[in-house]
PDB file of C-alpha atoms and ligand atoms in Angstrom:
ATOM      1  CA  MET A   1       2.793   3.043 -13.639  1.00 84.00           C
ATOM      2  CA  LEU A   2       4.658   0.029 -14.969  1.00 93.00           C
ATOM      3  CA  ARG A   3       5.796  -2.869 -13.039  1.00 95.00           C
ATOM      4  CA  ILE A   4       9.422  -4.218 -14.908  1.00 97.00           C
ATOM      5  CA  THR A   5      10.858  -7.508 -13.719  1.00 96.00           C
ATOM      6  CA  CYS A   6      14.622  -7.246 -12.890  1.00 96.00           C
ATOM      7  CA  PRO A   7      16.449 -10.282 -14.143  1.00 94.00           C
ATOM      8  CA  PHE A   8      18.313 -10.218 -11.020  1.00 95.00           C
ATOM      9  CA  CYS A   9      15.943  -8.355  -8.107  1.00 96.00           C
ATOM     10  CA  GLY A  10      12.317  -9.467  -9.406  1.00 95.00           C
ATOM     11  CA  GLU A  11       9.180  -7.167 -10.088  1.00 95.00           C
ATOM     12  CA  ARG A  12       9.601  -3.781  -9.449  1.00 97.00           C
ATOM     13  CA  ASP A  13       7.875  -0.303  -9.824  1.00 96.00           C
ATOM     14  CA  GLN A  14       9.080   1.741 -12.723  1.00 96.00           C
ATOM     15  CA  VAL A  15      10.140   4.615 -10.008  1.00 96.00           C
ATOM     16  CA  GLU A  16      12.853   2.334  -9.011  1.00 97.00           C
ATOM     17  CA  PHE A  17      14.337   2.719 -13.194  1.00 97.00           C
ATOM     18  CA  ALA A  18      15.384   4.882 -15.595  1.00 97.00           C
ATOM     19  CA  TYR A  19      14.561   4.935 -19.438  1.00 96.00           C
ATOM     20  CA  GLY A  20      17.681   4.570 -21.277  1.00 94.00           C
ATOM     21  CA  GLY A  21      16.447   4.964 -25.165  1.00 91.00           C
ATOM     22  CA  ASP A  22      15.655   2.586 -28.242  1.00 91.00           C
ATOM     23  CA  ALA A  23      17.272  -0.248 -28.261  1.00 89.00           C
ATOM     24  CA  ALA A  24      16.782  -1.195 -31.844  1.00 85.00           C
ATOM     25  CA  SER A  25      18.582   1.547 -32.985  1.00 82.00           C
ATOM     26  CA  VAL A  26      21.978   0.535 -34.641  1.00 82.00           C
ATOM     27  CA  PHE A  27      25.029   2.888 -35.169  1.00 86.00           C
ATOM     28  CA  PRO A  28      27.138   2.115 -38.356  1.00 91.00           C
ATOM     29  CA  ASP A  29      31.003   1.141 -38.074  1.00 91.00           C
ATOM     30  CA  LEU A  30      32.919   3.744 -36.712  1.00 92.00           C
ATOM     31  CA  ALA A  31      34.882   3.865 -40.196  1.00 95.00           C
ATOM     32  CA  ASP A  32      31.239   4.163 -42.441  1.00 94.00           C
ATOM     33  CA  ALA A  33      31.429   7.981 -43.846  1.00 93.00           C
ATOM     34  CA  ASP A  34      27.859   7.541 -45.161  1.00 95.00           C
ATOM     35  CA  LEU A  35      26.106  10.582 -43.843  1.00 95.00           C
ATOM     36  CA  ASP A  36      22.632   9.138 -44.364  1.00 95.00           C
ATOM     37  CA  ARG A  37      23.440   5.858 -42.238  1.00 93.00           C
ATOM     38  CA  TRP A  38      24.983   8.362 -39.400  1.00 94.00           C
ATOM     39  CA  THR A  39      21.741  10.671 -39.453  1.00 94.00           C
ATOM     40  CA  ASP A  40      19.306   7.444 -39.613  1.00 91.00           C
ATOM     41  CA  ALA A  41      20.888   6.044 -36.457  1.00 90.00           C
ATOM     42  CA  VAL A  42      21.297   9.054 -35.083  1.00 90.00           C
ATOM     43  CA  PHE A  43      18.066  10.786 -35.272  1.00 92.00           C
ATOM     44  CA  MET A  44      15.303   8.616 -36.884  1.00 91.00           C
ATOM     45  CA  ARG A  45      13.350   6.659 -34.517  1.00 90.00           C
ATOM     46  CA  ASP A  46      10.274   4.271 -35.183  1.00 89.00           C
ATOM     47  CA  ASN A  47       7.520   4.620 -33.081  1.00 91.00           C
ATOM     48  CA  PRO A  48       6.025   1.061 -33.345  1.00 93.00           C
ATOM     49  CA  ARG A  49       2.270   0.259 -32.420  1.00 96.00           C
ATOM     50  CA  GLY A  50       2.877  -2.578 -30.421  1.00 96.00           C
ATOM     51  CA  ASP A  51       6.308  -4.164 -29.389  1.00 96.00           C
ATOM     52  CA  HIS A  52       9.099  -1.747 -28.835  1.00 95.00           C
ATOM     53  CA  ARG A  53      12.765  -2.825 -27.854  1.00 93.00           C
ATOM     54  CA  GLU A  54      14.232  -0.549 -25.444  1.00 93.00           C
ATOM     55  CA  PHE A  55      16.840   0.162 -22.661  1.00 94.00           C
ATOM     56  CA  TRP A  56      16.018   0.333 -19.069  1.00 96.00           C
ATOM     57  CA  GLN A  57      18.312   1.137 -16.054  1.00 97.00           C
ATOM     58  CA  HIS A  58      17.575  -0.437 -12.629  1.00 97.00           C
ATOM     59  CA  GLN A  59      18.933   2.592 -11.021  1.00 96.00           C
ATOM     60  CA  HIS A  60      18.038   2.436  -7.870  1.00 96.00           C
ATOM     61  CA  GLY A  61      18.063  -1.397  -7.812  1.00 96.00           C
ATOM     62  CA  CYS A  62      20.936  -3.512  -8.773  1.00 96.00           C
ATOM     63  CA  ARG A  63      22.306  -0.916 -11.138  1.00 95.00           C
ATOM     64  CA  GLN A  64      22.016  -2.765 -14.089  1.00 95.00           C
ATOM     65  CA  TRP A  65      21.023  -2.009 -17.728  1.00 95.00           C
ATOM     66  CA  LEU A  66      18.726  -3.982 -19.312  1.00 95.00           C
ATOM     67  CA  TYR A  67      16.845  -4.686 -22.512  1.00 93.00           C
ATOM     68  CA  VAL A  68      13.139  -4.638 -22.128  1.00 94.00           C
ATOM     69  CA  VAL A  69      10.635  -5.210 -24.824  1.00 95.00           C
ATOM     70  CA  ARG A  70       7.343  -3.361 -24.305  1.00 96.00           C
ATOM     71  CA  ASP A  71       3.998  -3.342 -25.538  1.00 96.00           C
ATOM     72  CA  THR A  72       3.406   0.643 -26.807  1.00 96.00           C
ATOM     73  CA  VAL A  73      -0.465  -0.348 -26.933  1.00 96.00           C
ATOM     74  CA  THR A  74      -0.885  -2.090 -23.891  1.00 95.00           C
ATOM     75  CA  HIS A  75       2.073  -0.875 -21.816  1.00 94.00           C
ATOM     76  CA  GLU A  76       2.548  -4.871 -21.071  1.00 94.00           C
ATOM     77  CA  ILE A  77       6.492  -5.532 -20.554  1.00 95.00           C
ATOM     78  CA  LYS A  78       6.571  -8.334 -22.673  1.00 94.00           C
ATOM     79  CA  SER A  79      10.334  -9.495 -21.834  1.00 93.00           C
ATOM     80  CA  THR A  80      13.740  -8.177 -20.201  1.00 94.00           C
ATOM     81  CA  LEU A  81      16.943  -9.273 -19.716  1.00 92.00           C
ATOM     82  CA  PRO A  82      20.539  -7.964 -19.163  1.00 92.00           C
ATOM     83  CA  ALA A  83      21.706  -5.426 -21.681  1.00 90.00           C
ATOM     84  CA  ARG A  84      24.949  -7.310 -21.795  1.00 83.00           C
ATOM     85  CA  GLU A  85      23.406 -10.690 -23.072  1.00 75.00           C
ATOM     86  CA  PRO A  86      21.218  -9.686 -26.038  1.00 59.00           C
ATOM     87  CA  ARG A  87      22.928  -6.598 -26.939  1.00 56.00           C
ATOM     88  CA  ARG A  88      24.314  -8.646 -30.314  1.00 54.00           C
ATOM     89  CA  ALA A  89      20.430 -10.111 -30.488  1.00 51.00           C
ATOM     90  CA  ALA A  90      18.673  -6.160 -30.319  1.00 53.00           C
ATOM     91  CA  ALA A  91      20.787  -5.177 -32.999  1.00 51.00           C
ATOM     92  CA  THR A  92      20.063  -8.030 -35.510  1.00 47.00           C
ATOM     93  CA  HIS A  93      16.446  -7.619 -34.509  1.00 47.00           C
ATOM     94  CA  GLU A  94      13.761  -7.017 -36.903  1.00 40.00           C
ATOM     95  CA  GLY A  95      13.470  -3.495 -36.019  1.00 37.00           C
ATOM     96  CA  ARG A  96      15.718  -0.543 -37.511  1.00 34.00           C
ATOM     97  CA  LYS A  97      18.792  -1.854 -39.131  1.00 34.00           C
ATOM     98  CA  GLY A  98      21.653  -0.022 -39.270  1.00 31.00           C
TER      99      GLY A  98
ATOM    100  CA  MET B   1      41.410   8.575  15.582  1.00 65.00           C
ATOM    101  CA  PRO B   2      38.695  11.173  15.554  1.00 74.00           C
ATOM    102  CA  GLU B   3      35.032   9.720  16.365  1.00 78.00           C
ATOM    103  CA  GLN B   4      32.853   9.530  13.541  1.00 81.00           C
ATOM    104  CA  ARG B   5      30.401  11.811  13.363  1.00 90.00           C
ATOM    105  CA  SER B   6      26.888  11.266  12.544  1.00 95.00           C
ATOM    106  CA  ALA B   7      25.179  12.341   9.474  1.00 96.00           C
ATOM    107  CA  LEU B   8      21.992  12.415  12.123  1.00 97.00           C
ATOM    108  CA  ALA B   9      23.699  14.501  14.718  1.00 95.00           C
ATOM    109  CA  SER B  10      21.903  17.915  13.863  1.00 96.00           C
ATOM    110  CA  VAL B  11      18.421  16.505  13.717  1.00 97.00           C
ATOM    111  CA  TYR B  12      18.829  13.494  15.956  1.00 97.00           C
ATOM    112  CA  LYS B  13      16.164  13.730  19.105  1.00 96.00           C
ATOM    113  CA  PRO B  14      15.562  10.923  21.519  1.00 96.00           C
ATOM    114  CA  GLY B  15      11.923  10.762  22.597  1.00 96.00           C
ATOM    115  CA  ARG B  16       8.262  10.684  21.682  1.00 95.00           C
ATOM    116  CA  VAL B  17       7.319  11.486  18.125  1.00 92.00           C
ATOM    117  CA  GLY B  18       3.797  12.774  16.989  1.00 86.00           C
ATOM    118  CA  VAL B  19       0.255  13.357  18.842  1.00 80.00           C
ATOM    119  CA  TYR B  20      -0.010   9.763  19.514  1.00 79.00           C
ATOM    120  CA  ASP B  21      -0.036   8.716  23.122  1.00 79.00           C
ATOM    121  CA  GLY B  22      -0.577   4.990  23.608  1.00 85.00           C
ATOM    122  CA  PRO B  23       2.506   2.934  23.187  1.00 89.00           C
ATOM    123  CA  ALA B  24       4.881   3.141  20.834  1.00 92.00           C
ATOM    124  CA  GLN B  25       4.025   0.943  17.710  1.00 94.00           C
ATOM    125  CA  VAL B  26       7.505   2.446  15.868  1.00 97.00           C
ATOM    126  CA  VAL B  27      11.051   2.566  17.509  1.00 97.00           C
ATOM    127  CA  LEU B  28      13.527   4.295  15.205  1.00 98.00           C
ATOM    128  CA  PHE B  29      17.006   4.223  16.043  1.00 98.00           C
ATOM    129  CA  GLU B  30      20.408   4.766  14.182  1.00 98.00           C
ATOM    130  CA  ARG B  31      22.660   1.877  13.890  1.00 97.00           C
ATOM    131  CA  ALA B  32      25.869   4.024  14.507  1.00 94.00           C
ATOM    132  CA  ASN B  33      28.367   0.961  15.108  1.00 92.00           C
ATOM    133  CA  ARG B  34      28.217  -0.626  11.947  1.00 95.00           C
ATOM    134  CA  THR B  35      30.930  -1.177   9.036  1.00 95.00           C
ATOM    135  CA  LEU B  36      30.042  -1.839   5.419  1.00 96.00           C
ATOM    136  CA  VAL B  37      32.695  -2.991   2.786  1.00 96.00           C
ATOM    137  CA  GLN B  38      32.150  -3.351  -0.891  1.00 96.00           C
ATOM    138  CA  VAL B  39      33.261  -6.006  -2.756  1.00 96.00           C
ATOM    139  CA  SER B  40      33.294  -5.995  -6.250  1.00 96.00           C
ATOM    140  CA  GLY B  41      33.953  -8.874  -9.037  1.00 95.00           C
ATOM    141  CA  TRP B  42      33.862  -9.462 -12.641  1.00 94.00           C
ATOM    142  CA  PRO B  43      31.746 -11.904 -14.306  1.00 91.00           C
ATOM    143  CA  GLY B  44      34.435 -14.628 -15.541  1.00 91.00           C
ATOM    144  CA  SER B  45      35.907 -15.649 -12.167  1.00 93.00           C
ATOM    145  CA  PHE B  46      32.964 -14.040  -9.407  1.00 95.00           C
ATOM    146  CA  ARG B  47      31.971 -17.366  -8.592  1.00 95.00           C
ATOM    147  CA  GLU B  48      35.777 -18.385  -7.866  1.00 94.00           C
ATOM    148  CA  LEU B  49      36.030 -14.978  -5.818  1.00 94.00           C
ATOM    149  CA  CYS B  50      32.758 -16.117  -4.081  1.00 95.00           C
ATOM    150  CA  ARG B  51      34.230 -19.087  -2.940  1.00 94.00           C
ATOM    151  CA  LYS B  52      37.829 -17.592  -1.650  1.00 93.00           C
ATOM    152  CA  LEU B  53      35.163 -14.912   0.429  1.00 94.00           C
ATOM    153  CA  GLU B  54      33.746 -18.715   1.761  1.00 94.00           C
ATOM    154  CA  THR B  55      36.794 -19.768   3.324  1.00 92.00           C
ATOM    155  CA  LEU B  56      38.149 -16.157   4.308  1.00 92.00           C
ATOM    156  CA  LEU B  57      34.454 -15.119   6.054  1.00 93.00           C
ATOM    157  CA  ALA B  58      33.896 -18.748   7.278  1.00 93.00           C
ATOM    158  CA  CYS B  59      30.126 -17.964   5.626  1.00 94.00           C
ATOM    159  CA  ARG B  60      28.210 -18.735   2.666  1.00 96.00           C
ATOM    160  CA  MET B  61      27.775 -15.897   0.313  1.00 97.00           C
ATOM    161  CA  PRO B  62      24.586 -14.866  -1.089  1.00 97.00           C
ATOM    162  CA  GLU B  63      23.336 -16.544  -4.740  1.00 94.00           C
ATOM    163  CA  ASP B  64      20.744 -13.552  -5.128  1.00 95.00           C
ATOM    164  CA  GLY B  65      19.773 -10.084  -5.163  1.00 95.00           C
ATOM    165  CA  LEU B  66      16.624 -11.297  -2.561  1.00 96.00           C
ATOM    166  CA  LYS B  67      18.155 -12.603   0.609  1.00 97.00           C
ATOM    167  CA  ALA B  68      21.071 -11.672   2.587  1.00 98.00           C
ATOM    168  CA  ILE B  69      23.179 -14.091   4.577  1.00 98.00           C
ATOM    169  CA  SER B  70      23.867 -13.289   8.209  1.00 97.00           C
ATOM    170  CA  GLN B  71      26.142 -15.007  10.598  1.00 95.00           C
ATOM    171  CA  GLY B  72      26.560 -13.584  14.036  1.00 94.00           C
ATOM    172  CA  GLN B  73      26.600 -10.089  13.872  1.00 95.00           C
ATOM    173  CA  ARG B  74      27.582  -9.629   9.902  1.00 96.00           C
ATOM    174  CA  SER B  75      25.360 -10.035   6.857  1.00 98.00           C
ATOM    175  CA  ILE B  76      26.212 -10.183   3.351  1.00 98.00           C
ATOM    176  CA  PHE B  77      24.182  -8.549   0.716  1.00 98.00           C
ATOM    177  CA  ARG B  78      24.509  -9.398  -3.266  1.00 98.00           C
ATOM    178  CA  VAL B  79      23.704  -5.955  -4.499  1.00 98.00           C
ATOM    179  CA  GLY B  80      24.661  -6.513  -8.166  1.00 96.00           C
ATOM    180  CA  PRO B  81      25.294  -9.416 -10.287  1.00 95.00           C
ATOM    181  CA  GLU B  82      28.770  -9.422  -9.181  1.00 96.00           C
ATOM    182  CA  ARG B  83      29.237  -7.128  -6.400  1.00 97.00           C
ATOM    183  CA  LEU B  84      28.840  -8.155  -2.390  1.00 97.00           C
ATOM    184  CA  TRP B  85      28.411  -5.829   0.844  1.00 98.00           C
ATOM    185  CA  VAL B  86      29.519  -6.874   3.852  1.00 97.00           C
ATOM    186  CA  ALA B  87      27.829  -5.130   6.493  1.00 97.00           C
ATOM    187  CA  GLY B  88      29.205  -5.841  10.660  1.00 96.00           C
ATOM    188  CA  PRO B  89      30.021  -4.361  13.430  1.00 95.00           C
ATOM    189  CA  SER B  90      32.416  -1.364  13.735  1.00 92.00           C
ATOM    190  CA  ASP B  91      35.289  -3.226  15.155  1.00 92.00           C
ATOM    191  CA  ASP B  92      34.995  -5.974  12.227  1.00 92.00           C
ATOM    192  CA  ASP B  93      38.520  -7.169  11.174  1.00 89.00           C
ATOM    193  CA  LEU B  94      36.879  -7.531   8.101  1.00 88.00           C
ATOM    194  CA  LEU B  95      39.039  -4.930   5.895  1.00 86.00           C
ATOM    195  CA  MET B  96      42.326  -6.966   7.517  1.00 85.00           C
ATOM    196  CA  ARG B  97      40.920  -9.955   6.655  1.00 86.00           C
ATOM    197  CA  PHE B  98      40.791  -8.737   2.592  1.00 85.00           C
ATOM    198  CA  ASP B  99      44.094  -7.534   2.801  1.00 81.00           C
ATOM    199  CA  GLY B 100      45.492 -10.439   4.261  1.00 78.00           C
ATOM    200  CA  ALA B 101      43.832 -12.605   1.433  1.00 79.00           C
ATOM    201  CA  ALA B 102      45.690 -11.437  -1.816  1.00 76.00           C
ATOM    202  CA  LEU B 103      42.699 -11.330  -3.688  1.00 82.00           C
ATOM    203  CA  GLY B 104      44.733  -9.467  -6.652  1.00 81.00           C
ATOM    204  CA  GLU B 105      42.701  -8.544  -9.674  1.00 86.00           C
ATOM    205  CA  GLU B 106      39.963 -10.673  -8.904  1.00 89.00           C
ATOM    206  CA  ALA B 107      38.380  -8.283  -6.632  1.00 92.00           C
ATOM    207  CA  VAL B 108      37.953  -4.434  -5.797  1.00 93.00           C
ATOM    208  CA  VAL B 109      37.566  -3.965  -2.043  1.00 93.00           C
ATOM    209  CA  THR B 110      36.369  -0.912  -1.153  1.00 93.00           C
ATOM    210  CA  GLU B 111      35.365   0.341   2.646  1.00 93.00           C
ATOM    211  CA  ILE B 112      32.191   2.376   2.149  1.00 94.00           C
ATOM    212  CA  GLY B 113      31.443   2.351   6.075  1.00 92.00           C
ATOM    213  CA  HIS B 114      30.481   6.200   6.334  1.00 93.00           C
ATOM    214  CA  SER B 115      28.932   6.275   2.761  1.00 95.00           C
ATOM    215  CA  ARG B 116      25.606   5.275   4.593  1.00 97.00           C
ATOM    216  CA  THR B 117      23.449   5.723   7.284  1.00 98.00           C
ATOM    217  CA  ILE B 118      21.682   2.805   8.866  1.00 98.00           C
ATOM    218  CA  VAL B 119      18.559   3.289  10.557  1.00 98.00           C
ATOM    219  CA  ARG B 120      16.641   0.542  12.476  1.00 98.00           C
ATOM    220  CA  ALA B 121      13.060   0.605  12.532  1.00 98.00           C
ATOM    221  CA  ALA B 122      11.237  -1.711  14.864  1.00 98.00           C
ATOM    222  CA  GLY B 123       8.088  -2.268  16.185  1.00 97.00           C
ATOM    223  CA  ALA B 124       4.503  -3.828  15.211  1.00 96.00           C
ATOM    224  CA  GLU B 125       3.978  -0.884  12.702  1.00 96.00           C
ATOM    225  CA  ALA B 126       7.641  -0.383  11.770  1.00 98.00           C
ATOM    226  CA  ARG B 127       6.304  -1.884   8.056  1.00 97.00           C
ATOM    227  CA  THR B 128       3.345   0.260   7.627  1.00 97.00           C
ATOM    228  CA  LEU B 129       5.512   2.973   8.407  1.00 98.00           C
ATOM    229  CA  LEU B 130       7.954   1.819   5.220  1.00 98.00           C
ATOM    230  CA  ASN B 131       5.279   1.152   2.566  1.00 97.00           C
ATOM    231  CA  ARG B 132       4.373   4.742   3.396  1.00 97.00           C
ATOM    232  CA  GLY B 133       7.152   5.404   1.047  1.00 97.00           C
ATOM    233  CA  LEU B 134       8.611   2.148  -0.117  1.00 97.00           C
ATOM    234  CA  PRO B 135       7.015   0.396  -3.139  1.00 96.00           C
ATOM    235  CA  ILE B 136       7.829  -3.073  -1.862  1.00 97.00           C
ATOM    236  CA  ASP B 137       5.652  -5.839  -0.506  1.00 97.00           C
ATOM    237  CA  LEU B 138       6.985  -6.185   3.065  1.00 97.00           C
ATOM    238  CA  ASP B 139       4.351  -8.910   3.804  1.00 96.00           C
ATOM    239  CA  PHE B 140       6.453 -11.828   5.569  1.00 95.00           C
ATOM    240  CA  THR B 141       5.474 -14.296   2.744  1.00 96.00           C
ATOM    241  CA  ALA B 142       6.965 -12.223   0.168  1.00 96.00           C
ATOM    242  CA  PHE B 143       9.558 -10.397   2.256  1.00 98.00           C
ATOM    243  CA  PRO B 144      10.942 -12.740   4.761  1.00 98.00           C
ATOM    244  CA  VAL B 145      13.703 -12.620   7.692  1.00 98.00           C
ATOM    245  CA  ASP B 146      16.773 -11.685   5.787  1.00 98.00           C
ATOM    246  CA  ALA B 147      15.133 -10.403   2.557  1.00 98.00           C
ATOM    247  CA  PHE B 148      16.329  -7.364   1.386  1.00 98.00           C
ATOM    248  CA  ALA B 149      15.509  -4.860  -1.574  1.00 98.00           C
ATOM    249  CA  GLN B 150      17.393  -2.219  -3.090  1.00 98.00           C
ATOM    250  CA  SER B 151      14.524   0.889  -3.994  1.00 98.00           C
ATOM    251  CA  VAL B 152      13.648   4.072  -3.482  1.00 97.00           C
ATOM    252  CA  ILE B 153      11.568   5.977  -0.525  1.00 97.00           C
ATOM    253  CA  HIS B 154      10.224   9.416  -1.235  1.00 95.00           C
ATOM    254  CA  HIS B 155      12.864   9.671  -4.483  1.00 94.00           C
ATOM    255  CA  MET B 156      15.663   8.647  -2.015  1.00 97.00           C
ATOM    256  CA  PRO B 157      17.715   5.228  -2.815  1.00 97.00           C
ATOM    257  CA  VAL B 158      17.791   3.111   0.079  1.00 98.00           C
ATOM    258  CA  LEU B 159      18.619  -0.642   1.175  1.00 98.00           C
ATOM    259  CA  VAL B 160      15.938  -2.530   3.209  1.00 98.00           C
ATOM    260  CA  HIS B 161      17.240  -5.598   5.121  1.00 98.00           C
ATOM    261  CA  ARG B 162      14.268  -7.292   7.426  1.00 98.00           C
ATOM    262  CA  VAL B 163      16.309  -8.439  10.587  1.00 98.00           C
ATOM    263  CA  GLY B 164      13.462  -9.773  12.112  1.00 97.00           C
ATOM    264  CA  ASP B 165       9.947 -10.301  12.447  1.00 96.00           C
ATOM    265  CA  SER B 166       9.109  -6.474  12.643  1.00 97.00           C
ATOM    266  CA  ASP B 167      12.452  -4.567  12.668  1.00 98.00           C
ATOM    267  CA  PHE B 168      13.853  -3.457   9.618  1.00 98.00           C
ATOM    268  CA  ASP B 169      17.812  -1.964   8.678  1.00 98.00           C
ATOM    269  CA  VAL B 170      17.210   0.809   6.105  1.00 98.00           C
ATOM    270  CA  TYR B 171      20.222   1.916   4.630  1.00 98.00           C
ATOM    271  CA  VAL B 172      20.462   5.524   3.129  1.00 98.00           C
ATOM    272  CA  ALA B 173      23.199   7.107   1.397  1.00 97.00           C
ATOM    273  CA  ARG B 174      24.943   9.801   4.138  1.00 96.00           C
ATOM    274  CA  ASP B 175      24.138  12.647   2.027  1.00 96.00           C
ATOM    275  CA  TYR B 176      20.129  11.762   1.852  1.00 97.00           C
ATOM    276  CA  ALA B 177      20.268  10.884   5.750  1.00 98.00           C
ATOM    277  CA  VAL B 178      18.799  14.097   7.218  1.00 98.00           C
ATOM    278  CA  SER B 179      16.298  14.459   4.673  1.00 98.00           C
ATOM    279  CA  PHE B 180      15.562  10.527   4.790  1.00 98.00           C
ATOM    280  CA  TRP B 181      15.048  10.990   8.444  1.00 98.00           C
ATOM    281  CA  GLU B 182      12.545  13.942   8.270  1.00 97.00           C
ATOM    282  CA  TRP B 183      10.539  11.743   5.988  1.00 98.00           C
ATOM    283  CA  LEU B 184      10.616   8.728   8.173  1.00 98.00           C
ATOM    284  CA  THR B 185       9.834  10.790  11.410  1.00 97.00           C
ATOM    285  CA  GLY B 186       7.105  12.941   9.924  1.00 96.00           C
ATOM    286  CA  ALA B 187       5.507   9.757   8.200  1.00 96.00           C
ATOM    287  CA  ALA B 188       5.416   7.955  11.904  1.00 95.00           C
ATOM    288  CA  ARG B 189       3.971  10.942  13.506  1.00 92.00           C
ATOM    289  CA  SER B 190       0.505   9.321  13.463  1.00 90.00           C
ATOM    290  CA  LEU B 191       1.632   5.406  14.678  1.00 90.00           C
ATOM    291  CA  GLY B 192       2.970   6.366  17.914  1.00 91.00           C
ATOM    292  CA  CYS B 193       6.634   6.327  17.575  1.00 95.00           C
ATOM    293  CA  GLN B 194       9.718   6.236  19.924  1.00 96.00           C
ATOM    294  CA  ILE B 195      13.217   7.424  18.900  1.00 97.00           C
ATOM    295  CA  SER B 196      15.669   5.617  21.034  1.00 97.00           C
ATOM    296  CA  GLY B 197      19.466   6.587  21.214  1.00 94.00           C
ATOM    297  CA  PRO B 198      21.965   5.325  18.496  1.00 93.00           C
ATOM    298  CA  GLU B 199      23.213   1.901  19.297  1.00 90.00           C
TER     299      GLU B 199
HETATM  300 ZN1  LIG C 201      17.762  -4.947 -10.802  1.00 89.31          ZN
END
């Protein structure tokens, strides 16, 4: 069971949250017609051992989307931020690049 | 105006619950005569909106999503970064005040009173009862009077507000009211529970 610290509501139980997918994946510009880049963005996911950037929604709390860094080995939640703030930062993170 | 029908009308039976025949450790009742108004704003202008609301309601606005501001019969919850719930008695003139304040595009005001059923759990074991399903620490040091939390009980979304040392108001969506009541009265069977009439 995870405990996630919502920046608005404080530390809460995992049952209040819904997983919202990989936050490291970056979609190409809509005008970009390159099939490989789109295939990569839509279907390909890293499976890192260690830090994983992901979206969670505090579905039963403040309803905010969060940007979370979770260690896939220890399940430690290393950081949480409102997703509206670091979306750009997430996009340029050292993880997957578009 | 026709009288509002309680979502609990089909299952609400005042009296004792369970087999324990000592003094009731928990008292449950529906808070039927409440109104609830949601005020939503935008990131750029929410602070300014709060200042206007403070003048309008002659009351401070909550700074965070952890503690409500209660004044008289009203309680104000910051349920999201730019979202407030204002709860008051059903004859409160909240909507008239908001309508008259010309909040314009700075706020979206929605009356949501009929969307929630409010249940009061009171008494020495009220906390024990709620914690049979609620993953929130209700110890007084972590959850003092006027603390509130939006969370889940038995997969049902709830807002729990501590209104006194051993008194809690639970706001549950009307669709879940009957399921919640069944869970609550079931979980209370071993505690010595009295259901009193709606207030
Ligand atoms: Zn939250």
